[in-house]
mmCIF file of N, CA and C in Angstrom:
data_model
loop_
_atom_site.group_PDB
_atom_site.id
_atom_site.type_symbol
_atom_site.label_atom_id
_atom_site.label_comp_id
_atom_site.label_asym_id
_atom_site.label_seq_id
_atom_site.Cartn_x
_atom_site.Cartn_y
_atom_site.Cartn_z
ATOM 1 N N UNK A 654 -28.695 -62.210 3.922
ATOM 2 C CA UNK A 654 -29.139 -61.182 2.999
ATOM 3 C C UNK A 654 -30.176 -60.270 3.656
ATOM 4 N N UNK A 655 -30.918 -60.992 4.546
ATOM 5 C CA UNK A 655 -32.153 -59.836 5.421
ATOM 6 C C UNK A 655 -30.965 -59.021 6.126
ATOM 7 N N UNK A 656 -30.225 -59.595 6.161
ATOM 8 C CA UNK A 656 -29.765 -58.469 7.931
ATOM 9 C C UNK A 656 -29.000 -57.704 7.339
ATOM 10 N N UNK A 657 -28.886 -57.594 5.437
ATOM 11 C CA UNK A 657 -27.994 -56.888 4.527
ATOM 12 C C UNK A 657 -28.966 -55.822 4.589
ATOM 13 N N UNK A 658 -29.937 -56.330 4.384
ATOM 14 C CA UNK A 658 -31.245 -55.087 4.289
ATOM 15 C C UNK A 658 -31.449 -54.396 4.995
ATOM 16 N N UNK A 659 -32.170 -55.207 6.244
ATOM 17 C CA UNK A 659 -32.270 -53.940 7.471
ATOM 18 C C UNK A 659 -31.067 -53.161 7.562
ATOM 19 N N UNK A 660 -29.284 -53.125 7.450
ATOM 20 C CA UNK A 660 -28.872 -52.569 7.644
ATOM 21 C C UNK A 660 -29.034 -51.418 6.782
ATOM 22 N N UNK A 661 -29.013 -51.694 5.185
ATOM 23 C CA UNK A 661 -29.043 -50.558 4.179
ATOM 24 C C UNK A 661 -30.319 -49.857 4.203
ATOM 25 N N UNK A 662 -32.036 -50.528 5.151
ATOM 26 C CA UNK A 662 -32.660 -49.396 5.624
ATOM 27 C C UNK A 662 -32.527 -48.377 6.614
ATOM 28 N N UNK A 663 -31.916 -48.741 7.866
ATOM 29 C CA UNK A 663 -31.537 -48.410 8.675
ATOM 30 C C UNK A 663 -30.362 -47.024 8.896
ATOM 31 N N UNK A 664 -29.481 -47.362 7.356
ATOM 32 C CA UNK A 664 -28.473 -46.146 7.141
ATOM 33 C C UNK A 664 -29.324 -44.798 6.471
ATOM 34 N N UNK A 665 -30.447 -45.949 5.361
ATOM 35 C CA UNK A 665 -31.337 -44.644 4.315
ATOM 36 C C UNK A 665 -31.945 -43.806 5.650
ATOM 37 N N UNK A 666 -32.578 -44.504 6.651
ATOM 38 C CA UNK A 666 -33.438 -43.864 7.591
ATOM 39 C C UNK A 666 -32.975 -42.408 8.367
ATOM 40 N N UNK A 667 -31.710 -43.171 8.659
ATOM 41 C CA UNK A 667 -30.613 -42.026 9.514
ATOM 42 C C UNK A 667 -30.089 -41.291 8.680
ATOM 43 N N UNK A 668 -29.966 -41.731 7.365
ATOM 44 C CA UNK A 668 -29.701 -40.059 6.487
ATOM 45 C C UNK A 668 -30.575 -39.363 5.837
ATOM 46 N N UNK A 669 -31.860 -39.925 5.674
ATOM 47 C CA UNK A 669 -33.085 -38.808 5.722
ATOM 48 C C UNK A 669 -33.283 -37.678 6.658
ATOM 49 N N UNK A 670 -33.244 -38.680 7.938
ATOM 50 C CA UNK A 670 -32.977 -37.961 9.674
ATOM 51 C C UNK A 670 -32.505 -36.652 9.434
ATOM 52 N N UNK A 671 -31.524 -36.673 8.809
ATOM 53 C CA UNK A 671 -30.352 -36.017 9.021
ATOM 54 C C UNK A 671 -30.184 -34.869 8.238
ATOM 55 N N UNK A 672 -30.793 -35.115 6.656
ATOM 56 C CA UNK A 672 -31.086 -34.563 6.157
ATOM 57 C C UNK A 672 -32.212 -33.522 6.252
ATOM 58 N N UNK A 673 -33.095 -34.423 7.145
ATOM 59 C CA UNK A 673 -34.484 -33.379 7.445
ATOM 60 C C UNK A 673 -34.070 -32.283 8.234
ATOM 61 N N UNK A 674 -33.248 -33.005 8.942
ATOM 62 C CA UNK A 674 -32.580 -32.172 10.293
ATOM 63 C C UNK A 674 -31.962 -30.663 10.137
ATOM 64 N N UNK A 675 -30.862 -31.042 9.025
ATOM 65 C CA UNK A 675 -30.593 -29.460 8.561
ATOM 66 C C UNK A 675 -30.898 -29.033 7.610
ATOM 67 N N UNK A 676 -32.264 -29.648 6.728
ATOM 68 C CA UNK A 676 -33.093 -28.342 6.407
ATOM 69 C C UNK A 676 -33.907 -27.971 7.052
ATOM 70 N N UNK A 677 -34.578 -28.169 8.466
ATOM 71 C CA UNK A 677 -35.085 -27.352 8.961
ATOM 72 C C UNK A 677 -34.173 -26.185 10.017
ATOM 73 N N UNK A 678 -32.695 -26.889 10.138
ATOM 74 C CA UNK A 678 -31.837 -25.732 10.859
ATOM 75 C C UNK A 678 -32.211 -24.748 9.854
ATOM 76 N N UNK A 679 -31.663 -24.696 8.980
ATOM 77 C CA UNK A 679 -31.116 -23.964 7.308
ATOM 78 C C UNK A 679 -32.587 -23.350 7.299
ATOM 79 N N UNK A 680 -33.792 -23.386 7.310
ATOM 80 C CA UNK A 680 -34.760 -22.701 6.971
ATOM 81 C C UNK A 680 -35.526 -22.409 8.177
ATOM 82 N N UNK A 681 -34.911 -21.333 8.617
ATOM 83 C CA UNK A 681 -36.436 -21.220 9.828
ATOM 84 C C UNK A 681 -36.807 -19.890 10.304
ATOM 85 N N UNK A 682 -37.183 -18.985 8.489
ATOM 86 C CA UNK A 682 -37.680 -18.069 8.745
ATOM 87 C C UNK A 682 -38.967 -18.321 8.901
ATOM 88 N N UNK A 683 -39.827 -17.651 9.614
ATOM 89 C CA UNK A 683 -40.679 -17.305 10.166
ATOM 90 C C UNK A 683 -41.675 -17.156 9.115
ATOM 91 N N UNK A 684 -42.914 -17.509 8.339
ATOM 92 C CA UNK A 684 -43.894 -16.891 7.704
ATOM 93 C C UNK A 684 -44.988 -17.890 8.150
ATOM 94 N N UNK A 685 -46.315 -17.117 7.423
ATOM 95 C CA UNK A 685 -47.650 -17.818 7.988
ATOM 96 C C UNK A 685 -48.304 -17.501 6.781
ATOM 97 N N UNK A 686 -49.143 -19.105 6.419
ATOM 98 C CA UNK A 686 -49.784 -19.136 5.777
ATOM 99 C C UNK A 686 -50.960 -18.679 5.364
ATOM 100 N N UNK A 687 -51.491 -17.933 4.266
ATOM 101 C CA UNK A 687 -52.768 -17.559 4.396
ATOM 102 C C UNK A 687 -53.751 -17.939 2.977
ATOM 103 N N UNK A 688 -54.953 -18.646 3.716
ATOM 104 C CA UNK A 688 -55.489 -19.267 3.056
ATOM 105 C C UNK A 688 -56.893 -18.432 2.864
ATOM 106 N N UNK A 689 -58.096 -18.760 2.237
ATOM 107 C CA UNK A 689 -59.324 -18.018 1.788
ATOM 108 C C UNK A 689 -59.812 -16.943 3.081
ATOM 109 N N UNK A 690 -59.957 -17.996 4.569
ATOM 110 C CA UNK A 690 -60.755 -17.371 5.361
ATOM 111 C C UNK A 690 -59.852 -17.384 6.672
ATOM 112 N N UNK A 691 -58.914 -18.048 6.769
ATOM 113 C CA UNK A 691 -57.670 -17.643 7.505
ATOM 114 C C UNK A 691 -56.247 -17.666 7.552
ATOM 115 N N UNK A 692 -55.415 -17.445 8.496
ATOM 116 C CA UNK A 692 -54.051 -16.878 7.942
ATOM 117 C C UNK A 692 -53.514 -17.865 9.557
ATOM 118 N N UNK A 693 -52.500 -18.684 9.137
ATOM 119 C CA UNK A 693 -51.572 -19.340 9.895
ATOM 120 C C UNK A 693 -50.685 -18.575 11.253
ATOM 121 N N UNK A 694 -50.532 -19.194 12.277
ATOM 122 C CA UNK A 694 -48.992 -18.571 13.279
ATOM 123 C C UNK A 694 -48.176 -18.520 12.253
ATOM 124 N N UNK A 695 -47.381 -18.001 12.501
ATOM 125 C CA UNK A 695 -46.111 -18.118 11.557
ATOM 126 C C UNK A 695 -45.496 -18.950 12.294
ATOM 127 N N UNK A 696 -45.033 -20.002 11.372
ATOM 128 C CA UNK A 696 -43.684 -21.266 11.641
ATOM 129 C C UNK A 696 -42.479 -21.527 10.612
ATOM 130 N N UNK A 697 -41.755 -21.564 10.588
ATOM 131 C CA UNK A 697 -40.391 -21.633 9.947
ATOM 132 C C UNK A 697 -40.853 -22.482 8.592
ATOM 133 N N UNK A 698 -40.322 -22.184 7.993
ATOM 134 C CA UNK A 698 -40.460 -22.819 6.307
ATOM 135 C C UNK A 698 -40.250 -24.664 6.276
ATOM 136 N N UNK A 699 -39.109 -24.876 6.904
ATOM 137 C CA UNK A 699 -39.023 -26.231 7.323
ATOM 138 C C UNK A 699 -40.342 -26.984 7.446
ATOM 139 N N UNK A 700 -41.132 -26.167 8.561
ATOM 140 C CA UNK A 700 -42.073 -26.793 8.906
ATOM 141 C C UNK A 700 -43.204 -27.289 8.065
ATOM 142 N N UNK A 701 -43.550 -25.899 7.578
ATOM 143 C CA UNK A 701 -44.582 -26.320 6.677
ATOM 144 C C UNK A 701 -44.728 -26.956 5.076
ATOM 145 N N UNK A 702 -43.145 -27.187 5.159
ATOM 146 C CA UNK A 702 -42.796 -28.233 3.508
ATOM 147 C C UNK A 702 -42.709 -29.738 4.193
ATOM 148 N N UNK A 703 -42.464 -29.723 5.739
ATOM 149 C CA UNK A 703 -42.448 -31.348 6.107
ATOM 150 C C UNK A 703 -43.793 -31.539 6.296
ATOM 151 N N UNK A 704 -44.915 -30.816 6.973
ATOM 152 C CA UNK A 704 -46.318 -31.016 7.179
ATOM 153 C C UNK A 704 -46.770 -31.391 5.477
ATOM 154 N N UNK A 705 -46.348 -30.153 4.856
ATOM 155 C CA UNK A 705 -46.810 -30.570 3.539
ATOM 156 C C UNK A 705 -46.601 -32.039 2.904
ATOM 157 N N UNK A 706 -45.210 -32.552 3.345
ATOM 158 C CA UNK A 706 -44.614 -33.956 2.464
ATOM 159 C C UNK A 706 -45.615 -35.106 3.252
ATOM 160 N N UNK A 707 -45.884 -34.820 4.664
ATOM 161 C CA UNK A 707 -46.596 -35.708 5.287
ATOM 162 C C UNK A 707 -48.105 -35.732 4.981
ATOM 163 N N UNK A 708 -48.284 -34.823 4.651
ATOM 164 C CA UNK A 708 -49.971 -34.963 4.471
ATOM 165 C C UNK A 708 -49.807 -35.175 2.595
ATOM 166 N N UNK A 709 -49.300 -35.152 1.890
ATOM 167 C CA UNK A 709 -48.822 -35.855 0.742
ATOM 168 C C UNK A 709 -48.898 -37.546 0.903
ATOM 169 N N UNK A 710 -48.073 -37.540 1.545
ATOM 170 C CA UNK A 710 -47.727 -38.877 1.434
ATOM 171 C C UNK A 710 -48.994 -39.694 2.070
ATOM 172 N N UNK A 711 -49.673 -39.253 3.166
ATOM 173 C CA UNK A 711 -51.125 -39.898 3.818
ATOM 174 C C UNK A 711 -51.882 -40.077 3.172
ATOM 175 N N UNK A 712 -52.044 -38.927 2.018
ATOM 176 C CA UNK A 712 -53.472 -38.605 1.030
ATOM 177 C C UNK A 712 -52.957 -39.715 0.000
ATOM 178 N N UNK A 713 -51.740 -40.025 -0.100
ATOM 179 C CA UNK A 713 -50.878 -41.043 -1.304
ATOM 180 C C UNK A 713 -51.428 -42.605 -0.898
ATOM 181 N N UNK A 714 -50.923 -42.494 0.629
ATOM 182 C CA UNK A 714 -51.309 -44.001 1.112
ATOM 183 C C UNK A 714 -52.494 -43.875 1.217
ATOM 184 N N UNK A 715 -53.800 -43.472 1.320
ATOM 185 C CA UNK A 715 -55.258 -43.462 1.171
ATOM 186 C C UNK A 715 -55.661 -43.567 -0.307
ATOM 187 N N UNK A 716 -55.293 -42.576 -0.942
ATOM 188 C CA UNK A 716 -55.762 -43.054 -2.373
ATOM 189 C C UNK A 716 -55.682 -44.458 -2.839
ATOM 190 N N UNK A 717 -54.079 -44.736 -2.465
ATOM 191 C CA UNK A 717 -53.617 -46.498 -2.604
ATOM 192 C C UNK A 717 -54.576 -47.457 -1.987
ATOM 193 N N UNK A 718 -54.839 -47.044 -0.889
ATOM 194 C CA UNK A 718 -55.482 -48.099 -0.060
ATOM 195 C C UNK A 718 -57.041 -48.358 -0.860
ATOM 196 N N UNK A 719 -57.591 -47.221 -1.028
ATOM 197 C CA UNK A 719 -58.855 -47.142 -1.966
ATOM 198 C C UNK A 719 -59.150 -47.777 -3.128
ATOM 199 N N UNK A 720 -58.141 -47.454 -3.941
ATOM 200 C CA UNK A 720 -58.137 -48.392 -5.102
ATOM 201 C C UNK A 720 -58.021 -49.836 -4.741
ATOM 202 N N UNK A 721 -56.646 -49.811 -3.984
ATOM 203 C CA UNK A 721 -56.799 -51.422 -3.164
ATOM 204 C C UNK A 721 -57.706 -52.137 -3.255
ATOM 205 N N UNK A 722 -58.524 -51.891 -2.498
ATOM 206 C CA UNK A 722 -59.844 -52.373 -2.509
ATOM 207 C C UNK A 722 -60.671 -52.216 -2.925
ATOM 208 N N UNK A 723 -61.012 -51.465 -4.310
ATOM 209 C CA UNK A 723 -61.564 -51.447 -5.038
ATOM 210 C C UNK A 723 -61.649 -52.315 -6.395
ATOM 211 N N UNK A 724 -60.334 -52.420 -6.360
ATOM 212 C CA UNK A 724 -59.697 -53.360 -7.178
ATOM 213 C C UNK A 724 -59.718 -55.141 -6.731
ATOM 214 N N UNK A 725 -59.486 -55.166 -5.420
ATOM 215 C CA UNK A 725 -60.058 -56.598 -4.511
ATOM 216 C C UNK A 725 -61.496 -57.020 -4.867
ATOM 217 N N UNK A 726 -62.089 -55.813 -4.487
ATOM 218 C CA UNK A 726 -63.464 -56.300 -4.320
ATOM 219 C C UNK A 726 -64.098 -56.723 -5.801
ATOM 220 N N UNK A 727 -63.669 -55.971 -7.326
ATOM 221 C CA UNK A 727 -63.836 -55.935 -8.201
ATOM 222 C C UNK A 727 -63.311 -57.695 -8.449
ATOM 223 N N UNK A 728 -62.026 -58.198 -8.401
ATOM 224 C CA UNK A 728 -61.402 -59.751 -8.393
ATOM 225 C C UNK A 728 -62.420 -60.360 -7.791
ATOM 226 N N UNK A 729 -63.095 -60.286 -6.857
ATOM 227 C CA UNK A 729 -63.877 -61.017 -6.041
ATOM 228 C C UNK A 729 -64.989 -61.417 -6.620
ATOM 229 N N UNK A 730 -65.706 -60.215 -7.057
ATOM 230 C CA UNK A 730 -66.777 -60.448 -8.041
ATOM 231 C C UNK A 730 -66.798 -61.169 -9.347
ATOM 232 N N UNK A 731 -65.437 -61.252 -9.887
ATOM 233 C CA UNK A 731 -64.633 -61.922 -11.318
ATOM 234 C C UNK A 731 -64.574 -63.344 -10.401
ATOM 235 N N UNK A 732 -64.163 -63.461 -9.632
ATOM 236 C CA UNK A 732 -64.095 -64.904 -9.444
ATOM 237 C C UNK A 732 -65.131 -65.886 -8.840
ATOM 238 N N UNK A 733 -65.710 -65.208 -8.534
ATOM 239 C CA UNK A 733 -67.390 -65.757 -8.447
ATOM 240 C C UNK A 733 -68.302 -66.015 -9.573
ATOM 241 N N UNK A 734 -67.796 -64.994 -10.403
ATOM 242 C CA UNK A 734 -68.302 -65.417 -11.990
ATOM 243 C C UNK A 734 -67.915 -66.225 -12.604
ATOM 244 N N UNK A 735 -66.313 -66.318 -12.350
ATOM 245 C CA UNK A 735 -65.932 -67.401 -12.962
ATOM 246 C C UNK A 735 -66.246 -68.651 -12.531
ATOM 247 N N UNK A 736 -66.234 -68.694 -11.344
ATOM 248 C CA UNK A 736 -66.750 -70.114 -10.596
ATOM 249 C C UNK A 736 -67.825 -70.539 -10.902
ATOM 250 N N UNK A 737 -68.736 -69.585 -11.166
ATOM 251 C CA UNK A 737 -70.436 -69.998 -11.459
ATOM 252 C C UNK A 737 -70.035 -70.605 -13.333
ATOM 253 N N UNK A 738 -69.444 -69.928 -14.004
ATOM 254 C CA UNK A 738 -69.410 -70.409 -15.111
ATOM 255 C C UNK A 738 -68.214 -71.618 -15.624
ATOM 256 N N UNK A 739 -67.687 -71.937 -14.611
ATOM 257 C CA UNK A 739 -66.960 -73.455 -14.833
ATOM 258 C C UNK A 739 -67.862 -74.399 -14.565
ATOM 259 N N UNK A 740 -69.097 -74.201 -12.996
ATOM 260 C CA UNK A 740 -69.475 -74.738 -13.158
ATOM 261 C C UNK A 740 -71.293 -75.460 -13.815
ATOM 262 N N UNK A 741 -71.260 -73.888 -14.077
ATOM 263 C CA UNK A 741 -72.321 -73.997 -15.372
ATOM 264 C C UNK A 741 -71.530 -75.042 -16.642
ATOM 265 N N UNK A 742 -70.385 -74.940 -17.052
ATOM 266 C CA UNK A 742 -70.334 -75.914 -17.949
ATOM 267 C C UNK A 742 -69.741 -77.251 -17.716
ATOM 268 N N UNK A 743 -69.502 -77.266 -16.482
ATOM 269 C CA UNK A 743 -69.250 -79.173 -15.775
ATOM 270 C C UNK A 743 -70.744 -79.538 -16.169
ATOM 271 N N UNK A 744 -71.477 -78.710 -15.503
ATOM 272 C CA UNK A 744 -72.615 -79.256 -15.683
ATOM 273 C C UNK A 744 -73.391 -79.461 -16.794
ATOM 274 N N UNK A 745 -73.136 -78.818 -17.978
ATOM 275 C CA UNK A 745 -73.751 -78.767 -19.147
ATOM 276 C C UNK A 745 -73.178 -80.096 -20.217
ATOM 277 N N UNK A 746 -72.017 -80.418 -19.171
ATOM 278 C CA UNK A 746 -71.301 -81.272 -20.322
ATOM 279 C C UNK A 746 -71.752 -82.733 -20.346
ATOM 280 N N UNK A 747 -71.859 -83.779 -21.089
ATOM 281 C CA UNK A 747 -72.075 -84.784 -20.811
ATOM 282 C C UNK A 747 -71.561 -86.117 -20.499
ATOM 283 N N UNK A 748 -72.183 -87.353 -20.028
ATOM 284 C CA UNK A 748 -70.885 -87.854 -19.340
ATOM 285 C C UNK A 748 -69.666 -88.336 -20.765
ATOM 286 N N UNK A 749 -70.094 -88.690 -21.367
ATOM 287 C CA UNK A 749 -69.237 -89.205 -22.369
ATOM 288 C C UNK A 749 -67.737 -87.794 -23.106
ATOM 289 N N UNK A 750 -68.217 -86.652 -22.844
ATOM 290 C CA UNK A 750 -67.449 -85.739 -23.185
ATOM 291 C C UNK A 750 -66.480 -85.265 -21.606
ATOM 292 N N UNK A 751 -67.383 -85.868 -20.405
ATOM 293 C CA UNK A 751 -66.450 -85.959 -18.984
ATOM 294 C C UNK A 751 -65.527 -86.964 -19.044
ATOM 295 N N UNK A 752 -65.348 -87.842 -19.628
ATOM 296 C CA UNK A 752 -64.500 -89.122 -19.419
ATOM 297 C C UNK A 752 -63.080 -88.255 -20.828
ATOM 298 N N UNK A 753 -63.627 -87.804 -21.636
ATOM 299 C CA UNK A 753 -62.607 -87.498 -22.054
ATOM 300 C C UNK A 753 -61.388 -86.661 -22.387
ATOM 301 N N UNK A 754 -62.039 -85.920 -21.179
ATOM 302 C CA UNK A 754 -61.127 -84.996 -20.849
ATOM 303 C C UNK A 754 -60.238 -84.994 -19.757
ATOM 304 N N UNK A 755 -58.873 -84.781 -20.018
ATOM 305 C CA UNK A 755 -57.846 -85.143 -19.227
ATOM 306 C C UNK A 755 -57.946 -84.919 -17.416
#
């Protein structure tokens, strides 16, 4: 079943490829971007919708990663609390109410 997988990634990969491939044949007029305080070379349209998808997708995997661990570190702190308060009440309990619990 793995080597079912890698193959059906392996086909998605090469027809993205491929796909990327002739839309940047298919688009490569020439314009340049211009932003507040400067204005781009001009590069084919292709280009600057794949720069765009890539710096998308980086700022995507960073945001992810951020929360990530924000969210880790947040569990971490929950389970330290919790630990302190199981054993705040081992300890609070007495022996006769320790024996009877399973």
């Amino acid at each position: 079943m793995a080597g079912f997988q890698k193959i059906i990634l392996l086909l998605v990969v090469i027809l993205v490829a491929i796909v990327v491939l002739v839309f940047s044949m298919n688009n490569q007029m020439a314009v340049s971007l211009n932003f507040l305080f400067f204005e781009t070379q001009p590069r084919g349209v292709a280009v600057w919708l794949i720069l765009g998808f890539i710096f998308g997708l980086l700022l995507g995997v960073v945001l992810t990663l951020l929360a990530t661990v924000r969210v880790s570190v947040s569990r971490r702190q929950l389970r330290k609390r919790l630990d302190k308060a199981e054993h705040a009440l081992e300890q609070s309990r007495t022996p006769d109410d320790r024996s009877s619990v399973p």
